[in-house]
XYZ file of C-alpha atoms in Angstrom:
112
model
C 81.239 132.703 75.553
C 78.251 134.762 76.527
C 79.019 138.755 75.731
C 79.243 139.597 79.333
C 81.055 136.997 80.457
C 85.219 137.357 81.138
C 87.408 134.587 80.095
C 87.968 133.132 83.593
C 91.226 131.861 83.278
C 93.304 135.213 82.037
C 90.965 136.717 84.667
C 92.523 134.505 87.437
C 96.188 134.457 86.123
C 95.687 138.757 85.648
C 94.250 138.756 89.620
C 97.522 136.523 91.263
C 99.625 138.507 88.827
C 98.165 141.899 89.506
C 98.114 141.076 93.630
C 101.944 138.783 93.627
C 100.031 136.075 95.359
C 101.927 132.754 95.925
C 100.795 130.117 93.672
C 101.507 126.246 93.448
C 100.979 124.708 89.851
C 100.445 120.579 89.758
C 101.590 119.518 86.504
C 100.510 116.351 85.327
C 103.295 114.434 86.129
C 102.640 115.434 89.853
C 105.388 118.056 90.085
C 104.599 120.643 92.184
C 105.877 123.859 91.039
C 105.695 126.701 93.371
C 106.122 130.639 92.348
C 104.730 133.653 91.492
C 103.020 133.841 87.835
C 104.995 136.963 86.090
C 103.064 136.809 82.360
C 100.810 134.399 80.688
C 100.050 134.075 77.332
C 97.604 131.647 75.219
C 99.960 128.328 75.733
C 102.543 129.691 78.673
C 102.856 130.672 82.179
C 105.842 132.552 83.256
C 106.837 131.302 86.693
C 109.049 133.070 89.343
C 110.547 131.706 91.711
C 113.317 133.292 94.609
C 116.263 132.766 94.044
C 115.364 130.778 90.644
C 115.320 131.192 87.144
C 111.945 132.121 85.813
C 110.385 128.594 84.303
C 107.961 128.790 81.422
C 105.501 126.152 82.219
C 103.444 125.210 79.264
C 99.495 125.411 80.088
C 98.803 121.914 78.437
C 101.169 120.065 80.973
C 99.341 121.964 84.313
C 96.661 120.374 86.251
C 95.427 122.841 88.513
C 96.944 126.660 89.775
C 96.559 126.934 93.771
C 97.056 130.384 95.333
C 98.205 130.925 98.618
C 95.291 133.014 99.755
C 92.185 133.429 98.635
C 91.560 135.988 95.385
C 88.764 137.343 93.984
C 87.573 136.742 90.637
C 85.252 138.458 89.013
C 83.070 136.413 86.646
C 81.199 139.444 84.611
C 82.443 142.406 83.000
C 79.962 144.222 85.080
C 81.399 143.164 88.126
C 84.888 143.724 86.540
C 84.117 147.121 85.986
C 82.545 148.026 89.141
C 85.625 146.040 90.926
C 87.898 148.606 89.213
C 85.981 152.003 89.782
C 84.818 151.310 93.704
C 87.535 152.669 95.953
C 89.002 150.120 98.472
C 87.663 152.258 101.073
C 83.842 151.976 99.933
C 84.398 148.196 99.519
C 85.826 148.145 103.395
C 82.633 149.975 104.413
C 80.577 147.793 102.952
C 81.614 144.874 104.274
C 81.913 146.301 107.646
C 78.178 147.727 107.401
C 77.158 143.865 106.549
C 79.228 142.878 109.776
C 77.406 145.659 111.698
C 74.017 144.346 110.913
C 74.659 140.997 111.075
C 75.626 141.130 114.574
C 72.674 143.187 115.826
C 69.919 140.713 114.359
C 68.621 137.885 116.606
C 69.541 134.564 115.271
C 66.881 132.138 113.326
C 65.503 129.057 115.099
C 64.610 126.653 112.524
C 62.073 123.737 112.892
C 60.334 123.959 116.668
């Protein structure tokens, strides 16, 4: 793993942790499993459920993790970093500046 890379699956697991999104786990038996992840570890994934017992799915026998929503991921330390220190505000701004110019410029013809 390069030095500035993150490893991207704690990063995901941390993210729908950290935000309580909804997430459906395919095992491979082609159970679905459907909760919100609580802890991870190395081998485990602790799964919550309402009104459920919290399972402790072993990674080995998942397929693929599905959130409910979409969640962003950051892929760099850099942008792991700067994720954590911009204020939610700043981030809002941004995006609505980029909104703001987008729909003020005149759209591109391509081809004649």
């Amino acid at each position: 793993m390069n030095k500035g890379q993150l490893n991207l699956q704690d990063n995901f697991l941390n993210q729908v942790r950290k935000e309580n999104v909804m997430v459906t786990v395919y095992l491979v038996s082609g159970v679905q499993l459907k909760g919100h992840v609580r802890a991870f570890d190395s081998f485990t994934i602790l799964l919550e459920s309402p009104g459920k017992p919290a399972q402790l799915v072993y990674k080995h026998a998942m397929a693929s993790v599905v959130p409910s929503k979409n969640v962003h991921v950051a892929t760099t330390r850099e942008e792991s970093a700067e994720a954590e220190e911009k204020p939610v505000a700043l981030q809002e701004e941004s995006i609505q500046s980029v909104a703001a110019i987008s729909s003020t410029e005149e759209p591109i013809q391509v081809g004649s």
